[in-house]
Coordinates of C-alpha atoms in Angstrom, one line a residue:
M1 CA 28.1 42.1 -10.2
S2 CA 24.5 42.5 -11.8
S3 CA 22.5 45.6 -11.3
Q4 CA 19.9 43.4 -9.5
D5 CA 22.6 42.3 -7.0
I6 CA 23.9 46.0 -6.6
L7 CA 20.4 47.1 -6.0
K8 CA 19.9 44.4 -3.2
N9 CA 23.4 45.2 -1.5
A10 CA 22.5 49.0 -1.7
S11 CA 19.2 48.4 -0.2
T12 CA 20.7 46.2 2.6
L13 CA 23.3 49.1 3.2
A14 CA 20.5 51.6 3.3
S15 CA 18.6 49.6 5.9
Y16 CA 21.5 49.2 7.9
N17 CA 22.4 52.8 7.7
V18 CA 18.9 53.8 8.8
L19 CA 19.1 51.4 11.8
L20 CA 22.5 52.9 12.7
Q21 CA 21.4 56.5 12.3
V22 CA 18.4 55.9 14.5
M23 CA 20.6 54.5 17.2
F24 CA 22.9 57.7 16.8
R25 CA 20.2 60.1 16.9
V26 CA 18.4 58.6 19.9
L27 CA 21.7 58.4 21.7
T28 CA 22.6 62.1 20.8
F29 CA 18.9 63.1 21.7
L30 CA 19.3 61.5 25.1
L31 CA 22.9 62.9 25.5
N32 CA 21.8 66.5 24.9
A33 CA 18.7 66.3 27.0
F34 CA 21.2 65.0 29.8
T35 CA 23.9 67.7 29.4
L36 CA 21.2 70.3 29.3
R37 CA 20.5 69.9 32.9
F38 CA 24.3 70.0 33.8
V39 CA 26.0 72.6 31.6
S40 CA 25.3 76.0 30.3
R41 CA 23.7 77.0 27.1
E42 CA 27.0 78.8 26.3
L43 CA 29.2 75.7 26.6
I44 CA 26.6 73.8 24.4
G45 CA 26.6 76.4 21.9
V46 CA 30.6 76.5 21.5
V47 CA 30.7 72.7 21.4
N48 CA 27.7 71.9 19.0
V49 CA 28.3 75.0 16.7
R50 CA 31.9 76.3 16.8
L51 CA 34.0 73.2 17.6
T52 CA 31.7 70.7 15.6
L53 CA 32.0 73.0 12.7
L54 CA 35.8 72.9 12.9
Y55 CA 35.7 69.1 12.9
S56 CA 33.1 68.7 10.2
T57 CA 34.9 71.3 7.8
L58 CA 38.3 69.6 8.3
V59 CA 37.0 66.0 7.5
F60 CA 34.6 67.0 4.7
L61 CA 37.1 69.0 2.8
S62 CA 39.8 66.3 3.3
R63 CA 37.8 63.2 2.2
E64 CA 34.4 64.0 0.7
A65 CA 35.8 64.4 -2.9
F66 CA 38.0 61.2 -2.5
R67 CA 34.8 59.2 -1.4
R68 CA 32.7 60.6 -4.3
A69 CA 35.4 59.8 -6.9
C70 CA 36.4 56.4 -5.5
L71 CA 33.0 55.1 -5.0
S72 CA 31.8 56.1 -8.6
G73 CA 31.4 53.5 -11.4
E74 CA 35.0 54.4 -12.7
S75 CA 36.8 52.5 -9.8
G76 CA 36.7 49.1 -8.5
T77 CA 38.5 46.6 -10.8
N78 CA 41.1 44.4 -9.4
Q79 CA 43.7 46.2 -11.3
S80 CA 42.8 49.7 -9.9
W81 CA 42.4 49.1 -6.3
R82 CA 46.0 49.6 -5.3
Q83 CA 46.0 52.8 -7.1
V84 CA 42.6 54.0 -5.4
V85 CA 44.1 53.0 -1.9
N86 CA 47.1 55.0 -3.0
L87 CA 45.1 58.1 -3.8
L88 CA 42.8 57.9 -0.6
W89 CA 46.0 58.0 1.5
L90 CA 46.2 61.5 0.3
T91 CA 43.4 62.5 2.7
L92 CA 46.0 62.4 5.6
P93 CA 48.4 64.9 4.6
L94 CA 45.5 67.0 3.3
G95 CA 43.6 66.7 6.6
V96 CA 47.0 67.7 8.4
V97 CA 47.0 70.9 6.3
W98 CA 43.5 71.7 6.9
A99 CA 43.9 71.1 10.7
A100 CA 46.8 73.5 10.9
L101 CA 44.8 76.3 8.8
L102 CA 41.6 75.9 10.5
S103 CA 43.0 75.8 13.9
C104 CA 44.8 79.1 13.3
V105 CA 41.6 80.6 12.2
W106 CA 39.5 79.2 15.2
L107 CA 42.2 80.3 17.6
W108 CA 43.3 84.0 16.3
L109 CA 40.8 85.2 14.1
L110 CA 37.3 84.3 15.9
E111 CA 36.0 85.7 19.0
V112 CA 37.2 83.7 21.9
P113 CA 34.4 82.9 24.5
D114 CA 34.7 84.1 28.2
A115 CA 37.0 81.8 30.0
D116 CA 34.7 81.8 33.1
T117 CA 31.8 80.7 31.3
V118 CA 33.4 78.4 28.6
P119 CA 36.8 77.2 30.0
Y120 CA 39.6 75.7 28.0
Y121 CA 38.6 76.9 24.6
S122 CA 42.2 77.0 23.2
P123 CA 43.0 73.4 23.9
A124 CA 39.7 72.2 22.8
V125 CA 40.3 73.6 19.4
V126 CA 43.7 71.8 18.9
L127 CA 42.0 68.5 20.2
F128 CA 39.0 68.6 17.9
A129 CA 41.4 69.1 15.0
L130 CA 43.4 66.2 16.2
A131 CA 40.3 64.0 16.4
G132 CA 39.4 65.0 12.7
V133 CA 43.0 63.9 11.5
Q134 CA 42.8 60.6 13.5
E135 CA 39.5 59.8 11.7
L136 CA 41.3 60.2 8.4
L137 CA 43.5 57.2 9.2
A138 CA 40.6 54.9 8.6
E139 CA 39.6 56.5 5.2
P140 CA 41.0 53.9 2.8
L141 CA 39.4 51.2 4.9
W142 CA 36.1 52.9 4.9
V143 CA 36.0 53.2 1.3
L144 CA 36.9 49.7 0.7
A145 CA 34.2 48.6 3.2
Q146 CA 31.6 50.7 1.4
A147 CA 32.7 49.7 -2.1
H148 CA 32.3 45.9 -1.2
M149 CA 29.2 46.4 0.7
F150 CA 30.7 45.2 4.3
V151 CA 27.4 46.8 5.9
Q152 CA 27.8 45.2 9.2
L153 CA 31.5 46.7 9.6
K154 CA 30.2 50.2 9.6
V155 CA 27.3 49.4 12.0
V156 CA 29.4 47.7 14.5
A157 CA 32.4 50.3 14.3
E158 CA 30.2 53.3 14.5
S159 CA 27.9 51.8 17.2
L160 CA 30.9 51.2 19.4
A161 CA 32.5 54.5 18.9
M162 CA 29.2 56.3 19.7
I163 CA 28.6 54.3 22.7
A164 CA 32.2 54.9 24.0
K165 CA 31.7 58.6 23.3
C166 CA 28.5 58.9 25.2
S167 CA 29.7 56.9 28.1
I168 CA 32.7 59.3 28.4
T169 CA 30.8 62.4 28.2
V170 CA 28.2 61.2 30.7
V171 CA 30.8 60.2 33.3
L172 CA 33.0 63.3 32.9
V173 CA 29.8 65.6 33.0
M174 CA 28.6 64.2 36.3
F175 CA 32.1 63.9 37.9
A176 CA 34.3 66.3 36.6
R177 CA 32.2 69.2 35.3
E178 CA 34.8 71.8 36.0
W179 CA 36.9 70.3 33.0
G180 CA 34.6 72.4 30.7
L181 CA 35.5 71.7 26.9
Y182 CA 38.0 69.1 27.9
I183 CA 34.9 66.8 28.5
F184 CA 33.7 66.9 25.0
S185 CA 37.3 67.2 23.5
A186 CA 38.2 63.9 25.1
A187 CA 34.9 62.1 24.2
H188 CA 35.4 63.1 20.6
L189 CA 39.0 61.8 20.4
V190 CA 37.6 58.5 21.8
Y191 CA 34.9 58.4 19.2
T192 CA 37.4 58.8 16.3
G193 CA 39.9 56.4 17.9
F194 CA 37.3 53.6 18.1
L195 CA 36.4 54.0 14.7
V196 CA 39.9 53.8 13.4
L197 CA 40.6 50.7 15.6
C198 CA 37.5 49.0 14.6
Y199 CA 38.1 49.2 10.9
A200 CA 41.9 48.3 11.4
V201 CA 41.2 45.2 13.5
Y202 CA 38.6 44.0 11.0
F203 CA 40.7 44.3 7.9
I204 CA 44.0 42.7 9.6
R205 CA 41.8 39.7 10.4
F206 CA 40.0 39.6 6.9
L207 CA 42.9 40.2 4.6
G208 CA 44.3 36.7 3.7
S209 CA 41.3 34.7 5.3
K210 CA 39.1 32.3 3.4
E211 CA 36.2 34.6 3.6
A212 CA 38.3 37.1 1.6
A213 CA 39.1 34.5 -1.0
K214 CA 35.6 33.6 -1.3
K215 CA 34.6 37.1 -2.0
N216 CA 37.4 37.6 -4.5
F217 CA 38.6 40.6 -2.5
P218 CA 41.2 42.5 -4.6
L219 CA 43.7 42.9 -1.8
Q220 CA 45.6 40.1 -0.2
H221 CA 47.9 41.4 2.5
V222 CA 47.9 44.2 5.3
R223 CA 50.7 45.9 3.4
D224 CA 48.3 46.4 0.5
L225 CA 46.4 48.8 2.5
L226 CA 49.4 51.1 2.8
P227 CA 50.8 53.2 -0.2
C228 CA 52.9 51.3 -2.5
R229 CA 53.9 51.3 -6.2
V230 CA 52.9 48.4 -8.4
D231 CA 55.3 47.5 -11.3
G232 CA 54.1 48.9 -14.7
E233 CA 51.2 51.0 -13.1
P234 CA 51.1 54.7 -12.1
L235 CA 51.1 55.4 -8.5
V236 CA 47.4 56.5 -8.7
D237 CA 44.7 56.2 -11.2
W238 CA 44.8 59.7 -13.1
T239 CA 41.4 59.4 -14.3
L240 CA 40.1 59.2 -10.6
A241 CA 42.6 61.8 -9.5
R242 CA 41.1 64.5 -12.0
L243 CA 37.5 63.4 -10.9
T244 CA 38.5 64.0 -7.5
W245 CA 39.8 67.4 -8.3
S246 CA 36.5 68.2 -9.7
F247 CA 34.6 67.1 -6.7
F248 CA 37.3 68.8 -4.5
K249 CA 36.5 72.2 -5.9
Q250 CA 32.7 71.5 -5.4
S251 CA 33.1 70.3 -1.9
F252 CA 33.8 73.9 -0.7
L253 CA 30.7 75.0 -2.1
K254 CA 28.7 72.1 -0.7
Q255 CA 30.2 72.4 2.7
I256 CA 29.0 76.0 2.8
L257 CA 25.5 75.0 1.8
T258 CA 25.5 72.2 4.3
E259 CA 26.8 74.2 7.3
G260 CA 26.1 77.6 6.1
E261 CA 24.1 78.7 9.2
R262 CA 27.0 77.7 11.3
Y263 CA 29.5 79.6 9.3
V264 CA 27.1 82.6 9.5
M265 CA 26.9 82.1 13.5
T266 CA 30.5 81.6 13.8
F267 CA 32.1 84.4 11.5
L268 CA 29.4 87.0 11.6
N269 CA 28.2 86.8 15.4
V270 CA 24.7 87.2 14.7
L271 CA 23.6 85.3 17.7
S272 CA 25.1 84.8 21.1
F273 CA 26.8 81.6 22.4
G274 CA 23.7 80.9 24.4
D275 CA 21.2 81.6 21.5
Q276 CA 23.6 79.4 19.2
G277 CA 23.1 76.6 21.8
V278 CA 19.3 76.7 21.8
Y279 CA 19.2 77.0 17.9
D280 CA 21.6 74.0 17.6
I281 CA 19.5 71.8 19.9
V282 CA 16.2 72.8 18.1
N283 CA 18.1 72.2 14.8
N284 CA 19.2 68.6 15.9
L285 CA 15.8 67.8 17.1
G286 CA 14.2 68.9 13.9
S287 CA 16.9 67.1 11.7
M288 CA 16.6 63.7 13.5
V289 CA 14.4 62.1 10.7
A290 CA 16.5 63.8 7.9
R291 CA 19.6 62.4 9.3
F292 CA 18.6 58.9 10.3
I293 CA 16.3 58.2 7.3
F294 CA 17.1 60.3 4.3
L295 CA 20.8 60.7 4.5
P296 CA 21.5 57.0 4.7
I297 CA 19.1 56.4 2.0
E298 CA 21.0 59.1 -0.1
E299 CA 24.5 57.5 0.6
S300 CA 23.6 54.0 -0.2
F301 CA 21.5 54.6 -3.3
Y302 CA 24.2 56.9 -4.6
I303 CA 26.5 53.8 -4.7
F304 CA 23.7 52.1 -6.6
F305 CA 23.2 54.6 -9.3
A306 CA 26.9 55.3 -9.7
K307 CA 27.5 51.5 -10.3
V308 CA 24.4 51.0 -12.5
L309 CA 24.7 54.1 -14.6
E310 CA 27.5 55.0 -16.9
R311 CA 28.8 58.5 -15.9
G312 CA 28.3 61.1 -18.6
R313 CA 26.6 58.8 -21.1
S314 CA 22.9 59.4 -22.5
V315 CA 20.2 56.9 -21.8
K316 CA 20.1 55.4 -25.3
S317 CA 23.9 54.5 -25.1
Q318 CA 23.5 52.5 -21.9
K319 CA 22.2 49.0 -21.2
Q320 CA 18.4 49.6 -21.2
E321 CA 17.7 46.9 -18.6
E322 CA 19.9 48.7 -16.0
V323 CA 18.6 52.2 -17.0
A324 CA 15.0 50.9 -16.4
I325 CA 15.9 49.6 -12.9
A326 CA 17.7 53.0 -12.1
A327 CA 14.5 54.8 -13.2
E328 CA 12.2 52.6 -11.2
V329 CA 14.1 52.8 -8.2
L330 CA 14.5 56.7 -8.7
E331 CA 10.7 56.9 -8.9
R332 CA 9.9 55.0 -5.8
L333 CA 12.5 56.8 -3.7
L334 CA 11.0 60.0 -4.7
K335 CA 7.7 58.8 -3.6
L336 CA 8.9 57.3 -0.4
V337 CA 10.8 60.5 0.7
L338 CA 8.0 62.8 -0.4
V339 CA 5.4 61.0 1.6
I340 CA 7.6 60.7 4.8
G341 CA 8.4 64.6 4.2
L342 CA 4.9 65.5 3.9
I343 CA 3.9 63.6 7.1
I344 CA 6.6 65.4 9.1
T345 CA 5.7 68.8 7.6
V346 CA 2.1 68.4 8.5
F347 CA 2.3 66.9 12.0
G348 CA 5.5 68.9 13.0
Y349 CA 3.4 72.1 13.1
A350 CA 0.8 70.8 15.6
Y351 CA 3.3 69.1 17.7
S352 CA 6.5 71.3 17.8
H353 CA 5.7 73.2 21.0
L354 CA 4.9 69.9 22.9
A355 CA 8.0 68.1 21.7
L356 CA 10.3 71.0 22.9
D357 CA 8.5 71.3 26.2
I358 CA 8.9 67.6 26.9
Y359 CA 12.5 67.7 25.8
G360 CA 13.9 70.8 27.5
G361 CA 11.1 72.4 29.4
S362 CA 10.7 76.1 29.1
L363 CA 14.3 76.6 28.1
L364 CA 13.3 75.3 24.7
S365 CA 9.4 75.9 24.5
S366 CA 9.5 79.5 25.4
G367 CA 10.6 82.1 22.9
A368 CA 11.4 81.1 19.3
G369 CA 11.8 77.6 20.0
P370 CA 8.5 76.3 18.6
S371 CA 8.7 78.7 15.6
L372 CA 12.1 77.4 14.7
L373 CA 11.0 73.7 14.9
R374 CA 7.7 74.4 12.8
C375 CA 9.9 76.0 10.1
Y376 CA 12.3 73.2 10.2
S377 CA 9.4 70.6 9.7
C378 CA 8.8 72.4 6.3
Y379 CA 12.6 72.3 5.5
V380 CA 12.7 68.5 6.0
L381 CA 10.4 68.1 3.2
L382 CA 12.9 69.8 1.0
L383 CA 15.9 68.1 2.4
A384 CA 14.1 64.8 1.6
V385 CA 13.5 65.6 -1.9
N386 CA 16.9 67.0 -2.5
G387 CA 18.8 64.1 -1.2
V388 CA 17.4 61.8 -3.7
T389 CA 17.6 63.9 -6.7
E390 CA 21.1 65.1 -6.0
C391 CA 22.2 61.5 -5.4
F392 CA 21.0 60.5 -8.8
V393 CA 22.4 63.6 -10.4
F394 CA 25.9 63.3 -9.1
A395 CA 26.0 59.7 -10.0
A396 CA 25.0 60.3 -13.8
M397 CA 26.8 63.6 -14.3
S398 CA 30.1 63.6 -16.4
Q399 CA 33.2 65.2 -15.2
K400 CA 32.5 68.2 -17.4
E401 CA 29.0 68.5 -16.0
V402 CA 30.3 68.3 -12.6
D403 CA 32.6 71.2 -13.3
K404 CA 29.8 73.1 -14.8
Y405 CA 27.6 72.5 -11.6
N406 CA 30.4 74.0 -9.5
L407 CA 29.3 77.4 -10.8
V408 CA 25.8 76.8 -9.8
M409 CA 27.0 75.7 -6.4
L410 CA 29.2 78.9 -6.3
A411 CA 26.0 81.1 -7.0
L412 CA 23.9 79.2 -4.5
S413 CA 26.7 79.6 -1.9
V414 CA 26.9 83.3 -2.4
S415 CA 23.0 83.8 -2.2
F416 CA 22.9 81.6 0.7
L417 CA 25.4 83.7 2.8
F418 CA 23.8 86.8 1.9
L419 CA 20.2 85.6 2.5
S420 CA 21.3 84.1 5.9
Y421 CA 22.9 87.3 7.1
M422 CA 20.0 89.4 6.0
L423 CA 17.1 87.1 7.3
T424 CA 18.7 86.4 10.6
W425 CA 18.9 90.2 11.3
W426 CA 15.1 90.2 10.3
A427 CA 13.8 87.0 11.9
G428 CA 16.5 85.7 14.2
G429 CA 17.2 82.0 14.1
V430 CA 14.1 81.5 11.9
G431 CA 16.1 83.3 9.2
F432 CA 18.5 80.6 9.0
I433 CA 15.9 77.9 8.2
L434 CA 14.2 80.4 5.6
A435 CA 17.6 80.9 3.8
N436 CA 18.0 77.2 3.6
C437 CA 14.7 76.6 2.2
L438 CA 15.2 79.1 -0.5
N439 CA 18.7 77.5 -1.4
M440 CA 17.4 74.0 -1.2
G441 CA 14.3 74.9 -3.4
L442 CA 16.8 76.1 -6.1
R443 CA 19.0 73.0 -5.8
I444 CA 15.9 70.9 -6.3
L445 CA 14.8 72.8 -9.3
H446 CA 18.4 72.4 -10.9
S447 CA 18.3 68.5 -10.2
L448 CA 14.6 68.1 -11.6
L449 CA 15.7 69.9 -14.7
Y450 CA 18.6 67.5 -15.1
I451 CA 16.5 64.5 -14.5
N452 CA 13.9 65.6 -16.9
R453 CA 16.6 66.2 -19.7
Y454 CA 18.1 62.7 -18.9
F455 CA 15.0 60.9 -19.5
Q456 CA 13.5 63.2 -22.1
F457 CA 13.7 61.0 -25.1
S458 CA 13.1 57.6 -23.2
Q459 CA 10.0 55.8 -22.0
W460 CA 10.8 56.3 -18.3
K461 CA 9.3 59.3 -16.3
P462 CA 10.6 58.8 -12.6
L463 CA 9.6 62.3 -11.7
R464 CA 6.0 60.9 -11.4
G465 CA 7.2 59.9 -8.0
L466 CA 6.6 63.4 -6.8
L467 CA 2.9 63.1 -7.3
P468 CA 1.3 61.3 -4.3
S469 CA -2.3 60.0 -4.7
P470 CA -5.1 62.4 -4.2
L471 CA -6.4 60.4 -1.2
V472 CA -3.1 60.7 0.4
L473 CA -3.0 64.4 0.0
L474 CA -6.6 64.7 1.3
A475 CA -5.7 62.6 4.3
L476 CA -2.7 65.0 5.1
A477 CA -4.7 68.1 4.7
V478 CA -7.6 67.0 7.1
S479 CA -4.9 66.0 9.4
G480 CA -3.1 69.4 9.4
V481 CA -6.5 71.2 10.2
V482 CA -7.5 68.6 12.9
T483 CA -4.2 68.7 14.6
A484 CA -3.9 72.5 14.7
I485 CA -7.4 72.7 16.3
S486 CA -6.3 70.1 18.8
E487 CA -3.2 72.1 19.7
A488 CA -5.2 75.1 20.2
V489 CA -7.7 73.6 22.5
F490 CA -5.7 70.9 24.4
C491 CA -2.1 72.0 24.4
C492 CA 0.0 72.8 26.1
D493 CA -0.5 74.6 29.6
S494 CA -3.6 72.6 30.9
G495 CA -1.6 69.5 32.3
W496 CA -0.6 66.2 31.0
L497 CA -4.2 64.8 30.6
L498 CA -5.1 67.3 27.9
R499 CA -1.5 66.7 26.5
L500 CA -2.4 63.0 26.0
V501 CA -5.8 63.8 24.4
H502 CA -3.7 66.2 21.9
I503 CA -1.1 63.2 21.2
G504 CA -4.1 60.8 20.7
V505 CA -5.6 62.9 18.3
G506 CA -2.4 63.0 16.3
A507 CA -2.1 59.2 16.6
V508 CA -5.5 58.8 15.2
C509 CA -4.8 61.2 12.2
L510 CA -1.4 59.6 11.5
L511 CA -3.2 56.1 11.2
G512 CA -5.5 57.6 8.8
V513 CA -2.7 59.0 6.6
L514 CA -0.8 55.6 6.7
G515 CA -4.0 53.9 5.8
A516 CA -4.3 56.1 2.7
V517 CA -0.7 55.3 1.9
L518 CA -1.4 51.4 2.1
L519 CA -4.4 51.5 0.0
T520 CA -3.3 53.8 -2.8
E521 CA 0.5 53.5 -3.0
T522 CA 0.7 49.7 -3.5
Q523 CA 4.0 49.9 -5.7
L524 CA 5.7 52.1 -3.0
I525 CA 4.8 49.6 -0.3
Q526 CA 6.1 46.7 -2.3
F527 CA 9.3 48.7 -2.9
V528 CA 9.9 49.2 0.8
R529 CA 9.1 45.6 1.7
T530 CA 11.2 44.2 -0.9
Q531 CA 14.1 46.5 -1.2
L532 CA 14.3 48.4 2.3
L533 CA 13.7 45.6 4.8
P534 CA 16.4 43.0 4.8
Q535 CA 14.5 40.7 7.2
Y536 CA 11.7 40.4 4.8
R537 CA 13.9 39.7 1.8
K538 CA 15.9 37.1 3.7
K539 CA 12.5 35.4 4.4
R540 CA 11.5 35.5 0.9
T541 CA 14.9 34.0 0.0

């Protein structure tokens, strides 16, 4: 597959992933708004922070390293895929071990919530761990689908699973509220069960079909999806196994950085369960754009960079045509996420209070809620840049460089935990976001230095993508001042008419910013139209 075909498929995958994440975040957004009116803040805090942390820790530590290694450029030949599948099945026993260990910690070492306020905590811990293990049953199928760009499969599977989860939650919250944590445990089991079922049904129908033969799919039978030894070959690809081990050591540190605030809240008890619930709702609201735009782009273009670039080799020793494409894509992606991040930061300041008041009423808009969301708007900008720079760095690094970066991640993890603890005592929930900003800034700095060294002796300078046009910066600055004045004058205690005026001011300013982007960032607009909008590309074809 040529680099242009890989770029086309990665762009399609990114577009579908963005649409999928939009749907997920909208459904979760509506689900949280609904449950806020039926269950306590304490229950939401336990589910969204503690139990979700158990699940995410289990699945991340069990599969992330395998995903990174098996989707790298060193896998994927017809001769190696059976070995790759064998390696991926190790996620299941590893998940069982993590489920047992983490359940013991969550049940016996952490503070148990009050049974009257948050009933059925112990069974919920076991059920959330079981849901994580159940999801790992689909891991080999998920990697095969991602590697071969089965973009619609992921959209359909996760859409059906999310709809089923939301339906179960709504029904049980309305008609069986006394079930407490059983409601959310059952919904999560249904979600992971639907994922496994969809992937299993698809591959059972796909393998051996004419479509599989047309695509030269490397596996022919359903039994090829199960662990098996091929005559004359090792059980697993040991090169991939060693790379997996390198990523596995790194996954501990990355998980701490990703979910650091939840670990601090869970293990150090710096916030009550009710405050954790409010923080998590604001955090989810603030991270919507990061999750449904930036994360899918990062995941999809990691596959592109990993397949186009040769891991651990210098620019001069690779095909110059493919390096040129990678450099151009990196520059455009940096410009894209930077512009989006700046827009969110500027407009997030003036519209945080209004958004929280509409979403959750005084429960969220009073107290520290607006300050949390304003700080998170700044953090989104750092998340945007870090996602793109790290997806390139991880695709280009050699195994030795990955191991070396583990030490950097260790230092960042330790500093993050310390900063989170100290800043939270000083500034409450805002301290978590400040600590995240500092650590994200350091991660960006490390990635920028690596990218600069990588292209140092070449003609390509992809870091120019971090320089928006002066007109765009001017439009953003004017919009920030105008919307801040509008909030002070029109929002948010003088009725809906003035609120609509405030919204109208923001809409006019946003149109001005988008107009500046259209006038000055022509190459970026062309990249978005041709690579991130599959409908447009189909028309051109």
